[in-house]
Coordinates of C-alpha atoms in Angstrom, one line a residue:
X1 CA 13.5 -111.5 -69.3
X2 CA 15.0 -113.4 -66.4
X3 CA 14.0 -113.0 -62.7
X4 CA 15.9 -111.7 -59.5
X5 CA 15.8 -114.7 -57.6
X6 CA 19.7 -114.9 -56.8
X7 CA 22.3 -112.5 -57.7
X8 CA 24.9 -115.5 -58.5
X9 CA 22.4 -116.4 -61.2
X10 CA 22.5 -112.9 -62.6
X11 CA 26.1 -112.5 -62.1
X12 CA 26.6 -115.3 -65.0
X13 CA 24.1 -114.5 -66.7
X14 CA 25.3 -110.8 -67.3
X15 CA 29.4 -112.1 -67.3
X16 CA 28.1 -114.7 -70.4
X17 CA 26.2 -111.7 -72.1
X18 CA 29.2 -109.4 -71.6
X19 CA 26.9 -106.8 -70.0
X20 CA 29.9 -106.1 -67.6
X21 CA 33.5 -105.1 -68.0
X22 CA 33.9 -108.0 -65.6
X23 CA 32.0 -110.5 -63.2
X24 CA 30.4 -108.9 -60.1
X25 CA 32.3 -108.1 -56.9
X26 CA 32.0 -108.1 -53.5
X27 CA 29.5 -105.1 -52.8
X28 CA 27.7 -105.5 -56.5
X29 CA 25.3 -108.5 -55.7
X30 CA 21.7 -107.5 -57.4
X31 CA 18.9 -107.5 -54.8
X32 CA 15.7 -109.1 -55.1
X33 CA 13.9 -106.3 -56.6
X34 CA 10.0 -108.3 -55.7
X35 CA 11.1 -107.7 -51.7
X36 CA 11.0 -103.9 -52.5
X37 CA 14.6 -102.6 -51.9
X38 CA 15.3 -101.1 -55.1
X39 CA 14.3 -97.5 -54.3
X40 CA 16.6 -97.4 -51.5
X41 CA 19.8 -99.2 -52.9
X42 CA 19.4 -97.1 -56.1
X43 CA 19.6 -93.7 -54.1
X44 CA 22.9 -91.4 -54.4
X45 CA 25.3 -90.5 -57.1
X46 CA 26.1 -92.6 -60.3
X47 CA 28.1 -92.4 -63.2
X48 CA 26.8 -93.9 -66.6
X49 CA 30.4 -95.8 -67.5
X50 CA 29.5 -97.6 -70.6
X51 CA 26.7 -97.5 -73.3
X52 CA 26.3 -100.4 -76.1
X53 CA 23.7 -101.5 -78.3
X54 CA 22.6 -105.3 -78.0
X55 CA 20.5 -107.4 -80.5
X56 CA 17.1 -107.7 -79.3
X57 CA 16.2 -111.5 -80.5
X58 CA 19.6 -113.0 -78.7
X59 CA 20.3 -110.0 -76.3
X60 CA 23.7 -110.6 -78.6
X61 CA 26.3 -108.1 -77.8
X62 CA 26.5 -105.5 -81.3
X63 CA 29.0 -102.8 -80.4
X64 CA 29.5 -100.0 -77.8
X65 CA 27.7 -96.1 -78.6
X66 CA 30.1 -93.6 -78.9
X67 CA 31.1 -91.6 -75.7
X68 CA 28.5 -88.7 -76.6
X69 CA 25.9 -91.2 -75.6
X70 CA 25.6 -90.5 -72.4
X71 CA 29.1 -91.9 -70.9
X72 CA 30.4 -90.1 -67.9
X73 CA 26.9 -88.3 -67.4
X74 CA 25.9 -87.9 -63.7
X75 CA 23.1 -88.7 -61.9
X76 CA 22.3 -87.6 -58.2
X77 CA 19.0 -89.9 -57.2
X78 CA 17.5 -88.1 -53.8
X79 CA 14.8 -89.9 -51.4
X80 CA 11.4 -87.9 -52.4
X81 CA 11.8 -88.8 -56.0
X82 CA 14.0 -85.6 -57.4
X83 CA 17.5 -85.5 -58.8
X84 CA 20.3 -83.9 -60.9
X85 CA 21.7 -85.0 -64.0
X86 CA 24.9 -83.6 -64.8
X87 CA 26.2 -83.5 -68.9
X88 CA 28.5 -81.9 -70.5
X89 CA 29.0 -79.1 -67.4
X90 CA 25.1 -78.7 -67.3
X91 CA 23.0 -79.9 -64.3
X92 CA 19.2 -80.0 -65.0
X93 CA 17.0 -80.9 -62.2
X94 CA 14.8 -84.7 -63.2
X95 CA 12.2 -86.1 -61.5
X96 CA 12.8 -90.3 -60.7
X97 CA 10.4 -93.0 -59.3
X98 CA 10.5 -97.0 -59.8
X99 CA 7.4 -99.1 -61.0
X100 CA 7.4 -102.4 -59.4
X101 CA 4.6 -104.0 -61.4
X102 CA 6.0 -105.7 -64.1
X103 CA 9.3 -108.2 -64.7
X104 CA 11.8 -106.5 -65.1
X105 CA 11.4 -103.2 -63.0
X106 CA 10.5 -99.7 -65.0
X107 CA 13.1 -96.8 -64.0
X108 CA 11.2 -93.4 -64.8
X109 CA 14.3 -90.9 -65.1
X110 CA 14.2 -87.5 -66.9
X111 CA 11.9 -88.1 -69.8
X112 CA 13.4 -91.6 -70.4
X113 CA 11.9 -94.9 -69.7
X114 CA 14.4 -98.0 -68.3
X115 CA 14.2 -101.8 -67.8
X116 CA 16.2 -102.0 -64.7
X117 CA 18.4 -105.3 -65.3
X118 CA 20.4 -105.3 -62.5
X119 CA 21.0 -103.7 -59.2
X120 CA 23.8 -103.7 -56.5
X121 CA 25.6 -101.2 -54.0
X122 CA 28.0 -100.6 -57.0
X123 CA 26.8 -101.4 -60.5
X124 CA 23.1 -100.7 -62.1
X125 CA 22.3 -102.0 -66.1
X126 CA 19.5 -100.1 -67.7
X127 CA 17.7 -101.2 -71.3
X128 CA 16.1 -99.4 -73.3
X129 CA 14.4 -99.9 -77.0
X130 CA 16.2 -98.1 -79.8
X131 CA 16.4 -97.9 -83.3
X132 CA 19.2 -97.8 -85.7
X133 CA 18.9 -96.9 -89.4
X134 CA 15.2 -98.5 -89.2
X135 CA 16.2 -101.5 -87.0
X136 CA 15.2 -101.7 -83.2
X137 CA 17.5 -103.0 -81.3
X138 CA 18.6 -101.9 -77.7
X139 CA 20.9 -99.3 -75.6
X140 CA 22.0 -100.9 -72.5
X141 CA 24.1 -98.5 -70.0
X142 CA 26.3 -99.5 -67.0
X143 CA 25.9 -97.0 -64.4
X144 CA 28.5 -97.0 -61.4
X145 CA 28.3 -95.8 -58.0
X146 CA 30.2 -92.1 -57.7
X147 CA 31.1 -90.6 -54.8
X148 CA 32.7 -87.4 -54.2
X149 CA 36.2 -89.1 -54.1
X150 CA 35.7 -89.6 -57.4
X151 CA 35.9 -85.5 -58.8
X152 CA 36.0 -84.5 -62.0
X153 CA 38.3 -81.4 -62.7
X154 CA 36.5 -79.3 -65.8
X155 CA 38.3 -76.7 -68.2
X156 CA 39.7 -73.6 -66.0
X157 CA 43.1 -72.7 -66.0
X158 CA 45.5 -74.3 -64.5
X159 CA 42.8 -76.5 -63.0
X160 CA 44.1 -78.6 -60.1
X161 CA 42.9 -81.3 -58.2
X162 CA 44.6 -83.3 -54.9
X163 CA 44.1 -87.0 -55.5
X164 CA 44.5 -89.8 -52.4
X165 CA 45.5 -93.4 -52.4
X166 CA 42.1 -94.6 -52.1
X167 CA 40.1 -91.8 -54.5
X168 CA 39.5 -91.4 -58.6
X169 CA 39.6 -89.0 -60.2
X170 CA 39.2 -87.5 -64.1
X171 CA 41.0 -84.6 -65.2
X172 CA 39.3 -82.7 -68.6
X173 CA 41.3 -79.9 -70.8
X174 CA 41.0 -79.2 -74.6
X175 CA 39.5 -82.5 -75.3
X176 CA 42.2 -84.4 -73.3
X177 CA 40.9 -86.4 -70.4
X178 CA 43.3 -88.4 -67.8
X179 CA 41.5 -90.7 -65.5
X180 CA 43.1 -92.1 -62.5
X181 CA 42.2 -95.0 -61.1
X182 CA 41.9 -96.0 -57.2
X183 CA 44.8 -96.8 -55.6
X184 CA 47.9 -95.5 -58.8
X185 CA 49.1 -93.3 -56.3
X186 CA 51.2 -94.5 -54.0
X187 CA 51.2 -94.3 -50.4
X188 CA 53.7 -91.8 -48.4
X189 CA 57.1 -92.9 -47.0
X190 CA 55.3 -93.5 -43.5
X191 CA 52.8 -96.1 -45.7
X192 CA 50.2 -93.7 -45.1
X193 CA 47.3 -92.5 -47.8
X194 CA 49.6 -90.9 -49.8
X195 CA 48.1 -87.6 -52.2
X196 CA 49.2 -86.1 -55.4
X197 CA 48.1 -82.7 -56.5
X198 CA 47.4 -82.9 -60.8
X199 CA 47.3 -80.1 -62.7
X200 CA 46.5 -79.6 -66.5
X201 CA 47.7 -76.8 -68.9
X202 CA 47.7 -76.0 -72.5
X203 CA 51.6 -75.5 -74.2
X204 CA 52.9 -72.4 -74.7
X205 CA 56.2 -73.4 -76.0
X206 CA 57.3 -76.9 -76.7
X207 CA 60.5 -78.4 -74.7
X208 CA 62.1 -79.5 -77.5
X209 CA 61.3 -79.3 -81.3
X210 CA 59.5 -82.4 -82.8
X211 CA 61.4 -84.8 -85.3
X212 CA 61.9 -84.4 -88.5
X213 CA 58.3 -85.3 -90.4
X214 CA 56.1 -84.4 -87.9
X215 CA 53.3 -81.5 -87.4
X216 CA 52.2 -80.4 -84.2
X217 CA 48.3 -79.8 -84.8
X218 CA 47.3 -76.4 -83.3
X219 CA 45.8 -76.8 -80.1
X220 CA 46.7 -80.6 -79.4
X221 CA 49.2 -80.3 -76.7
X222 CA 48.9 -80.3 -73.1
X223 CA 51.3 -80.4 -70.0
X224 CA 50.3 -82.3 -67.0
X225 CA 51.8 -82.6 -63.9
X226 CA 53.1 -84.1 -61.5
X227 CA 56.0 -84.4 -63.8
X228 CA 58.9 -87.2 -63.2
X229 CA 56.3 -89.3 -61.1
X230 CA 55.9 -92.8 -61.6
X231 CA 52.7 -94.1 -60.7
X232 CA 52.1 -97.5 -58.8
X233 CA 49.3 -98.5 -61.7
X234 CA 48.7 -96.9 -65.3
X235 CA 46.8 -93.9 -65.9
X236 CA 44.4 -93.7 -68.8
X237 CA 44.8 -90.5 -71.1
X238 CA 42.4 -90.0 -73.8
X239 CA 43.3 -87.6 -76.4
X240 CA 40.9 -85.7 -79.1
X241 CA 41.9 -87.0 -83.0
X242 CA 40.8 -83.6 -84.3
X243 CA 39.1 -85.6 -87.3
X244 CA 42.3 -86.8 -88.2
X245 CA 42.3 -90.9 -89.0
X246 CA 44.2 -92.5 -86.3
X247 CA 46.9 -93.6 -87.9
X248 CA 47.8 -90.4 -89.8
X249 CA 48.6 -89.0 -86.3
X250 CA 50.3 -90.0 -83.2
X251 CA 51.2 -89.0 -79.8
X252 CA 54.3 -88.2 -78.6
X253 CA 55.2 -87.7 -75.1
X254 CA 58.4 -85.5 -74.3
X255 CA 60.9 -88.3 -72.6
X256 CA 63.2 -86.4 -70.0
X257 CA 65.2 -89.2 -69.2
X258 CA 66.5 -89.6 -73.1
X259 CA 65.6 -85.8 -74.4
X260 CA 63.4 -86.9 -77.0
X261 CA 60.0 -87.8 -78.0
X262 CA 59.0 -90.8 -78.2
X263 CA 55.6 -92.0 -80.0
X264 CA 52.8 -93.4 -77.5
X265 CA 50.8 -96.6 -78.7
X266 CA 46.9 -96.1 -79.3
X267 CA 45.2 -99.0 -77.1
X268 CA 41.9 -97.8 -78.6
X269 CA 40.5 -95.8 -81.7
X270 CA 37.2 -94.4 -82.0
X271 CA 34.3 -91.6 -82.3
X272 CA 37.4 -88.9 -82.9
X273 CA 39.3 -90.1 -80.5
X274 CA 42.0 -92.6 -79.0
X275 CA 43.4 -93.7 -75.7
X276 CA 47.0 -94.5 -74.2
X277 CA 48.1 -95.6 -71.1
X278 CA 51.2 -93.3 -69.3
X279 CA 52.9 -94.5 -65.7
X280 CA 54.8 -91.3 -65.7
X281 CA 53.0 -87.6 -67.2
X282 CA 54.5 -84.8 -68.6
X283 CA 54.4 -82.9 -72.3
X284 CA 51.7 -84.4 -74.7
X285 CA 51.4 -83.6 -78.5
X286 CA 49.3 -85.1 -80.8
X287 CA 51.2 -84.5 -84.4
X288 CA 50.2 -85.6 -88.1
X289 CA 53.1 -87.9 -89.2
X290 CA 54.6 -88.3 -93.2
X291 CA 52.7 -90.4 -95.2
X292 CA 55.5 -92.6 -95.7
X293 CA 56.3 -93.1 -92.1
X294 CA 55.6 -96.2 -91.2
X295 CA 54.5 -98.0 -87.7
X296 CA 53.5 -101.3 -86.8
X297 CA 50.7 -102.8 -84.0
X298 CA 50.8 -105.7 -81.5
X299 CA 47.4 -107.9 -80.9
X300 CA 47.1 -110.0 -78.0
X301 CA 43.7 -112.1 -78.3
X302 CA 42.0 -112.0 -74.9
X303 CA 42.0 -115.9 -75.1
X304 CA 44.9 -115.9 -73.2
X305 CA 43.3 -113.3 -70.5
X306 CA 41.0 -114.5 -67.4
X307 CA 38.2 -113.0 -66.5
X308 CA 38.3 -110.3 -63.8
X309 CA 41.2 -108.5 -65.1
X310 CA 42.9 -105.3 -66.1
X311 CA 46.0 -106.4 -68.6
X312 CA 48.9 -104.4 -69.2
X313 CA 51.7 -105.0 -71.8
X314 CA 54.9 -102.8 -71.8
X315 CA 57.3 -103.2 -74.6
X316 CA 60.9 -102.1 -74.1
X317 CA 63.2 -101.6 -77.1
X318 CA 66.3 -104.1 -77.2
X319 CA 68.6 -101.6 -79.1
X320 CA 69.4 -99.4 -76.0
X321 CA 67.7 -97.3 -73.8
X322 CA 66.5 -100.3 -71.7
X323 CA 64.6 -98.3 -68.8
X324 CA 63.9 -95.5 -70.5
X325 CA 61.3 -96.0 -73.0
X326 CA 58.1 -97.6 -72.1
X327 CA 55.5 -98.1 -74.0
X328 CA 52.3 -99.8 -72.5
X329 CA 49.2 -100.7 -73.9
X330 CA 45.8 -101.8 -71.9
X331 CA 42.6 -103.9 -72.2
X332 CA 39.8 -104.0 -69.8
X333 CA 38.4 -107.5 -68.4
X334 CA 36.8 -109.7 -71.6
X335 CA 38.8 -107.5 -74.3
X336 CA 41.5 -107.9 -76.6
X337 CA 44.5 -106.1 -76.1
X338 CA 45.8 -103.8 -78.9
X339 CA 48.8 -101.6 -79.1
X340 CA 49.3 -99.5 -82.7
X341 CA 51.7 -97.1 -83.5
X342 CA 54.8 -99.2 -82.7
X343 CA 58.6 -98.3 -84.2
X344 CA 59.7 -101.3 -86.1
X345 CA 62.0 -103.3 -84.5
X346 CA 62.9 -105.6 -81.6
X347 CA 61.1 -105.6 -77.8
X348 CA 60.7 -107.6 -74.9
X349 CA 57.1 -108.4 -73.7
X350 CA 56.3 -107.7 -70.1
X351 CA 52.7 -108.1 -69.2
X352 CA 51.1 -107.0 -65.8
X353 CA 47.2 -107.5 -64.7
X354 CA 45.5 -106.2 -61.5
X355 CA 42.1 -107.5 -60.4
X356 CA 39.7 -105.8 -60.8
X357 CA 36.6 -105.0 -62.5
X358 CA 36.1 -101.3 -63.0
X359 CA 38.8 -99.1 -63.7
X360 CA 37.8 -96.9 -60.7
X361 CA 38.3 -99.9 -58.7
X362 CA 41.5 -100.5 -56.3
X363 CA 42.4 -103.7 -57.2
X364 CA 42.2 -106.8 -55.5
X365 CA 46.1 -107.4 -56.3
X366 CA 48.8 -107.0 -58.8
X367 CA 50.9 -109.5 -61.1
X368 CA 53.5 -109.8 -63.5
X369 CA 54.2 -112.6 -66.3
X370 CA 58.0 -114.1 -65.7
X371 CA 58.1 -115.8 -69.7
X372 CA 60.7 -114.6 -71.5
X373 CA 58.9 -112.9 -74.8
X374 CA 60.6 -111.1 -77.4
X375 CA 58.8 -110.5 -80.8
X376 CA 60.1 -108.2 -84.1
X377 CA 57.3 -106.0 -85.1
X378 CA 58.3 -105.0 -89.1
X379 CA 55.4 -105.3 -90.9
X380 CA 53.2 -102.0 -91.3
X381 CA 50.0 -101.3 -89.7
X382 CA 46.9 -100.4 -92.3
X383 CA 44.1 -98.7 -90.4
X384 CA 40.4 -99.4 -91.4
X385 CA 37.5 -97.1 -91.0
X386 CA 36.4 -98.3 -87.5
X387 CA 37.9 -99.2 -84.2
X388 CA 41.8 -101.2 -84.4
X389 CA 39.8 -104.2 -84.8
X390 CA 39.3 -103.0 -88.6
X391 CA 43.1 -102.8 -89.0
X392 CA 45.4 -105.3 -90.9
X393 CA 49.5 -105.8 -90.4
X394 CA 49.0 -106.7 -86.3
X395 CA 51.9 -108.5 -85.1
X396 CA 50.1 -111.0 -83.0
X397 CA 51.6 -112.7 -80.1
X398 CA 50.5 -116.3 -80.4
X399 CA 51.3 -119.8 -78.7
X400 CA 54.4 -119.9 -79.9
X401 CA 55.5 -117.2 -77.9
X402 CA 54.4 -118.4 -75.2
X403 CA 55.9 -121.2 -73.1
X404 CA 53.1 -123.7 -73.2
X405 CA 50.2 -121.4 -73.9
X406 CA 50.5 -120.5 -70.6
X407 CA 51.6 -116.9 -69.0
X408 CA 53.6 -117.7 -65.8
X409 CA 52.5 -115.3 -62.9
X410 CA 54.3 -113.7 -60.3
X411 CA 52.8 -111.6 -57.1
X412 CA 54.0 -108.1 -57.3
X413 CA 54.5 -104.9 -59.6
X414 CA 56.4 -105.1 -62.2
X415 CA 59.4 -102.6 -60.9
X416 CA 61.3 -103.5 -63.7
X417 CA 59.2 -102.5 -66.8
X418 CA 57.6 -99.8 -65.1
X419 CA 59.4 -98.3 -63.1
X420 CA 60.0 -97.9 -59.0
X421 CA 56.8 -96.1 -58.2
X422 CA 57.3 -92.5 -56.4
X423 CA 56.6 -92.0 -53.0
X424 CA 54.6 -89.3 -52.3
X425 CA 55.5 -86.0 -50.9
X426 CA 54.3 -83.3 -48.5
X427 CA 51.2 -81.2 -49.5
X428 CA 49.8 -78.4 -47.6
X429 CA 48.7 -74.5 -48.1
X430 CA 51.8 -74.0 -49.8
X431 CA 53.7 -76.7 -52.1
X432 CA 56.9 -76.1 -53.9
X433 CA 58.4 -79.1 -56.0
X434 CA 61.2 -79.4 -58.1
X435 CA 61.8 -82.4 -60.1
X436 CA 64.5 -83.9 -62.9
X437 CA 65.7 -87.0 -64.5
X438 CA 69.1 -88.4 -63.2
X439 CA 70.3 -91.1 -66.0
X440 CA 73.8 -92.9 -65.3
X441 CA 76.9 -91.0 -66.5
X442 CA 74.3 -87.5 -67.0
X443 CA 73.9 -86.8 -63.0
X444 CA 72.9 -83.1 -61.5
X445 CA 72.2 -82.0 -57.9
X446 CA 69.7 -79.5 -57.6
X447 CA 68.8 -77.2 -54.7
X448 CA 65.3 -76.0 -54.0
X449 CA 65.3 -72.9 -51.2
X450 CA 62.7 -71.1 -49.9
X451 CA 63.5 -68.0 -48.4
X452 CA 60.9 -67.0 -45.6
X453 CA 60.6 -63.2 -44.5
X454 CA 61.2 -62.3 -40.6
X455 CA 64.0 -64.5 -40.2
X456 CA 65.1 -64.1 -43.9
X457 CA 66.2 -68.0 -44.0
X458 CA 66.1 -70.4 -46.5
X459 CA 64.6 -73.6 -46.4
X460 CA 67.0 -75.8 -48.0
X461 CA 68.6 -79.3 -47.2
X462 CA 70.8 -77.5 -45.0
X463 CA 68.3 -76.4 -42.9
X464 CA 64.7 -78.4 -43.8
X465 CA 62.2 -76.9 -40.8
X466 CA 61.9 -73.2 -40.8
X467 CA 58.3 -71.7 -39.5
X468 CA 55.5 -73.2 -41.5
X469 CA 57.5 -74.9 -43.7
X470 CA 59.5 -77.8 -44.0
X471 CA 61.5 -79.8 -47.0
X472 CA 61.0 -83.7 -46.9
X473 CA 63.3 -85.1 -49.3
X474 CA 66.9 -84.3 -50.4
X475 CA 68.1 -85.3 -53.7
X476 CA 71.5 -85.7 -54.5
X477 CA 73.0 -88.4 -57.4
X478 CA 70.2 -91.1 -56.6
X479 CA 69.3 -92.4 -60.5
X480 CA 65.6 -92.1 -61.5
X481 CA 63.2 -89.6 -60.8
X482 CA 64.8 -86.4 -58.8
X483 CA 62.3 -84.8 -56.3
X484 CA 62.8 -82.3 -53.8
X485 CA 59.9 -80.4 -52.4
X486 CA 59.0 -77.7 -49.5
X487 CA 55.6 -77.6 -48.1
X488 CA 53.7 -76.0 -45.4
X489 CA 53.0 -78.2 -42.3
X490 CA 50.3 -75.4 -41.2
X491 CA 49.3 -72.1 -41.9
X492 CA 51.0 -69.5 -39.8
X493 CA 52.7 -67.3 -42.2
X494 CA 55.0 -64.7 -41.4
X495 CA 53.9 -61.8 -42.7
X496 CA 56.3 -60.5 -46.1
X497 CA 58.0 -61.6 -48.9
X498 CA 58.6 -65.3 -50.0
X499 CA 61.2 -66.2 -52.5
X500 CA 61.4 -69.8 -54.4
X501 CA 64.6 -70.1 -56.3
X502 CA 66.6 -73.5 -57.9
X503 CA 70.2 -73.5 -56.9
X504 CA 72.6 -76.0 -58.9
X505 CA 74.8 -77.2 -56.4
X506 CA 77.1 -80.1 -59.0
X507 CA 77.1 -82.0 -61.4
X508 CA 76.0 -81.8 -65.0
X509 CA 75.1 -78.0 -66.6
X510 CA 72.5 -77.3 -68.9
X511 CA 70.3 -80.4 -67.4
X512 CA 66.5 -79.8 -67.5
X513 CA 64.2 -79.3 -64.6
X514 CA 60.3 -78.6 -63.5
X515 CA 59.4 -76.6 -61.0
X516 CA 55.5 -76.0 -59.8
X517 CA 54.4 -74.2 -57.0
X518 CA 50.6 -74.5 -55.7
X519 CA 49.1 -71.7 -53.4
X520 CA 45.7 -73.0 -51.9
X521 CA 45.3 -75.9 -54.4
X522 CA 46.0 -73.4 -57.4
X523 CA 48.8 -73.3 -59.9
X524 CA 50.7 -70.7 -59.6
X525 CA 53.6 -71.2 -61.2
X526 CA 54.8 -74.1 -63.3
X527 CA 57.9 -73.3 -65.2
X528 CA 60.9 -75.5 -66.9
X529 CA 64.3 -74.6 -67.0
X530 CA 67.7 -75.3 -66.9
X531 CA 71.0 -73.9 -65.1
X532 CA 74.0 -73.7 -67.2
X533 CA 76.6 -71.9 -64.5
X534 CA 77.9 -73.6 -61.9
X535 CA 76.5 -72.4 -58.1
X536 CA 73.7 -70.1 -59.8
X537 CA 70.0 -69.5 -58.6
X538 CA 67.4 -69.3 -61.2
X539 CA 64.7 -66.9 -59.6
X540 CA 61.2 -69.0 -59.9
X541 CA 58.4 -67.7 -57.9
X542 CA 57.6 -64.6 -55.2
X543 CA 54.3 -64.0 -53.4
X544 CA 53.7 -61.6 -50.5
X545 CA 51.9 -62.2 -47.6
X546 CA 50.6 -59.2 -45.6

């Protein structure tokens, strides 16, 4: 083992090991552990965020533990050598202490025993012997610092949770799990913190029915909202496989703009389950697809990725339907990036990074590549009994793709394959939004009203402040993501009857909308819809206050 006398030293030394998703930060330096800090730096929350087995001649990196092992477990370290560890819903009170004596330190936890590897106000690396079908070897874990900010919202209904600019958070239902990251949502129109209220519910009834050759498996679909949102950064959705091989199934995402579902690529496969990364939310199904239906994959190998880095590739289809369909694949810092379940045929390559080094950080800045990249992916994807580095067929992007070997970098989001982020909206007490896709030549004006007892007036764009309540954005023919929304700016209600109703002032009939309404951080009603008479209401929601 090595010694504590620098952090800088440790920093390579873990960065060359691949112990980290990435290189230290500011805030993650390792303390000396011999001038006796360690039992104070370690106190407070932590989150174990990854788990992998390491050789223990070469301290060689083997593979990563499947998520039961301990990932996302929680640990609450107090002063007189007690805690809390939270798994799987359960908290169990532990007793902790450190033992200074030998090199490296000994972390007592539980009824576990640790090597403490590294320390720093954000990141701890624990070893520990194992053994694996008779040979030892051993476990490492990355813990991370969690705070509150960064909740956790567990399976109840309708579960909600109100998510800032500068928090986390990780949203659990059914086996599906959606983690934000620090700073995807954006900030408010005033460049504020902005906040988003998510919400997670099973489907009732599906939008739309599924193509032709694909099963819905029972109990794989989930709504989650907000709906026609885009995010400033990727979210990460991991879905359940229901011990289905990855590619016999897929997910498929409900696509407003274009009325159709489109097929979501897997950026990882494993231990049941696979993940994708969404800019915008809405209706998720995971289906089983024909046998003869066939898919290919694009590999980018992480020698063309620097350290210190979240990467992002969006393909968009070149037959139509330019800013409409996005489909984005992800690889943390040090990883290659992988994208299966791809639609034969012709895309342009946009790829995006943001520095960072945890994807709970906010990172440090945004890019986007200007190369011009198109590639044909027509040759089918074979899966292999492990990860998507066991598959065959990958369409890989290589140096002939790219001018030079070298990815030209620009400072900025990319707007273009991802979308004008939303700005974010009024929250309060009470929160009614209503939300739709305008596309050119398919345009409709909806109305959202409130109608508030006492004075028995709506709130409406006609009249946006009445009592408690107010309605900050009017939507009219603007292409893109339709919002309107009423919320309450405090909490004297007048006592009676409160009415929220869509009214279809022009344009287009039959066009689809979302409407949720959240009373004290609940769901209350989230409902989807369409008006096909000119001038009518659609009756949504009515509470009573007394």
């Amino acid at each position: 083992m090595y010694t504590f006398k620098s952090w800088w030293i440790v920093s390579i030394l873990l960065c060359v090991m691949g112990a980290f998703s990435s290189c230290l930060k500011s805030g993650d330096e390792t303390i000396a552990l011999e001038d006796g800090d360690a039992d104070i730096l370690i106190l407070g929350g932590w989150r174990v965020d990854r788990a992998s087995i390491y050789d223990t001649d070469e301290h060689a990196y083997i593979s990563d533990l499947p998520e039961q092992a301990l990932v996302g477990t929680l640990f609450e370290l107090q002063e007189n050598g007690v805690g809390v560890m939270t798994q799987n819903q359960t908290e169990r009170t532990i007793s902790w202490s450190i033992s200074s004596t030998g090199n490296p330190f000994v972390l007592f936890m539980g009824n576990n025993t640790y090597d403490l590897i590294s320390l720093g106000e954000k990141v701890m690396v624990l070893e520990t012997p194992y053994t694996v079908g008779g040979e030892s070897v051993i476990l490492r874990y990355i813990l991370i610092k969690h705070t509150a900010a960064d909740t956790e919202v567990t399976e109840q209904e309708n579960a909600t949770q109100t998510v800032s600019s500068s928090e986390s958070a990780i949203l659990n239902k059914g086996g599906f799990k959606l983690s934000v990251p620090k700073g995807a949502i954006p900030e408010n129109d005033k460049g504020g913190d902005g906040k988003v209220a998510f919400s997670v519910q099973e489907i009732d009834q599906l939008p739309a029915a599924l193509p032709d050759g694909l099963t819905a498996i029972e109990g794989a679909g989930m709504k989650f909202e907000p709906m026609n949102f885009t995010f400033r950064t990727p979210l990460t959705l991991e879905v359940p496989l229901n011990g289905y091989n990855a590619n016999e199934v897929g997910l498929y995402r409900y696509n407003e703009a274009t009325g159709s579902w489109e097929l979501l690529p897997f950026s990882s496969v494993g231990d049941d389950r696979a993940s994708v990364s969404v800019i915008d939310l809405g209706y998720f199904v995971l289906a089983k697809k024909e046998s003869s239906a066939q898919t290919g994959g694009l590999f980018i190998d992480k020698r063309f990725f620097d350290a210190g880095y979240y990467y992002y590739v969006t393909l968009i289809p070149l037959n139509g339907n330019m800013g409409e369909i996005r489909r984005i694949g992800f690889a943390a810092d040090g990883n290659d990036l992988y994208m299966s379940n791809i639609p034969f045929g012709e895309y342009k390559v946009e790829l995006a990074r943001e520095q960072k080094g945890n994807w709970q950080d906010v990172s440090e800045g945004t890019q986007h590549i200007t190369n011009d990249i198109i590639i044909s992916v027509n040759t089918p994807l074979s899966g292999g009994n492990g990860g998507l580095d066991s598959y065959t067929g990958w369409t890989e992007l290589t140096e002939n793709d790219i001018a030079g070997d070298v990815f030209y970098w620009e400072n900025g989001r990319p707007d273009s394959s991802w979308g004008e982020e939303t700005k974010t909206y009024g929250t309060g007490k009470f929160q009614a939004t209503l939300t739709w896709v305008n596309v050119s030549g398919n345009i409709t004006d909806y109305d959202l009203h409130l109608t508030v007892p006492g004075s028995n007036e709506d709130v409406y764009f006609g009249n946006k402040n009445v009592g408690a309540f107010e309605l900050d954005r009017d939507w009219i023919s603007t292409l893109g993501n339709a919002t309107e929304n009423i919320y309450s700016i405090n909490e004297m209600f007048t006592p009676g009857t409160y009415k929220v109703r869509v009214h279809h002032y022009s344009g287009v009939l039959g066009k689809r909308y979302n409407c949720r309404i959240l009373i004290d951080g609940v769901v209350v009603k989230s409902v989807s819809g369409a008006i096909t008479t000119n001038k009518e209401f659609d009756d949504i929601y009515s509470f009573t206050i007394e």
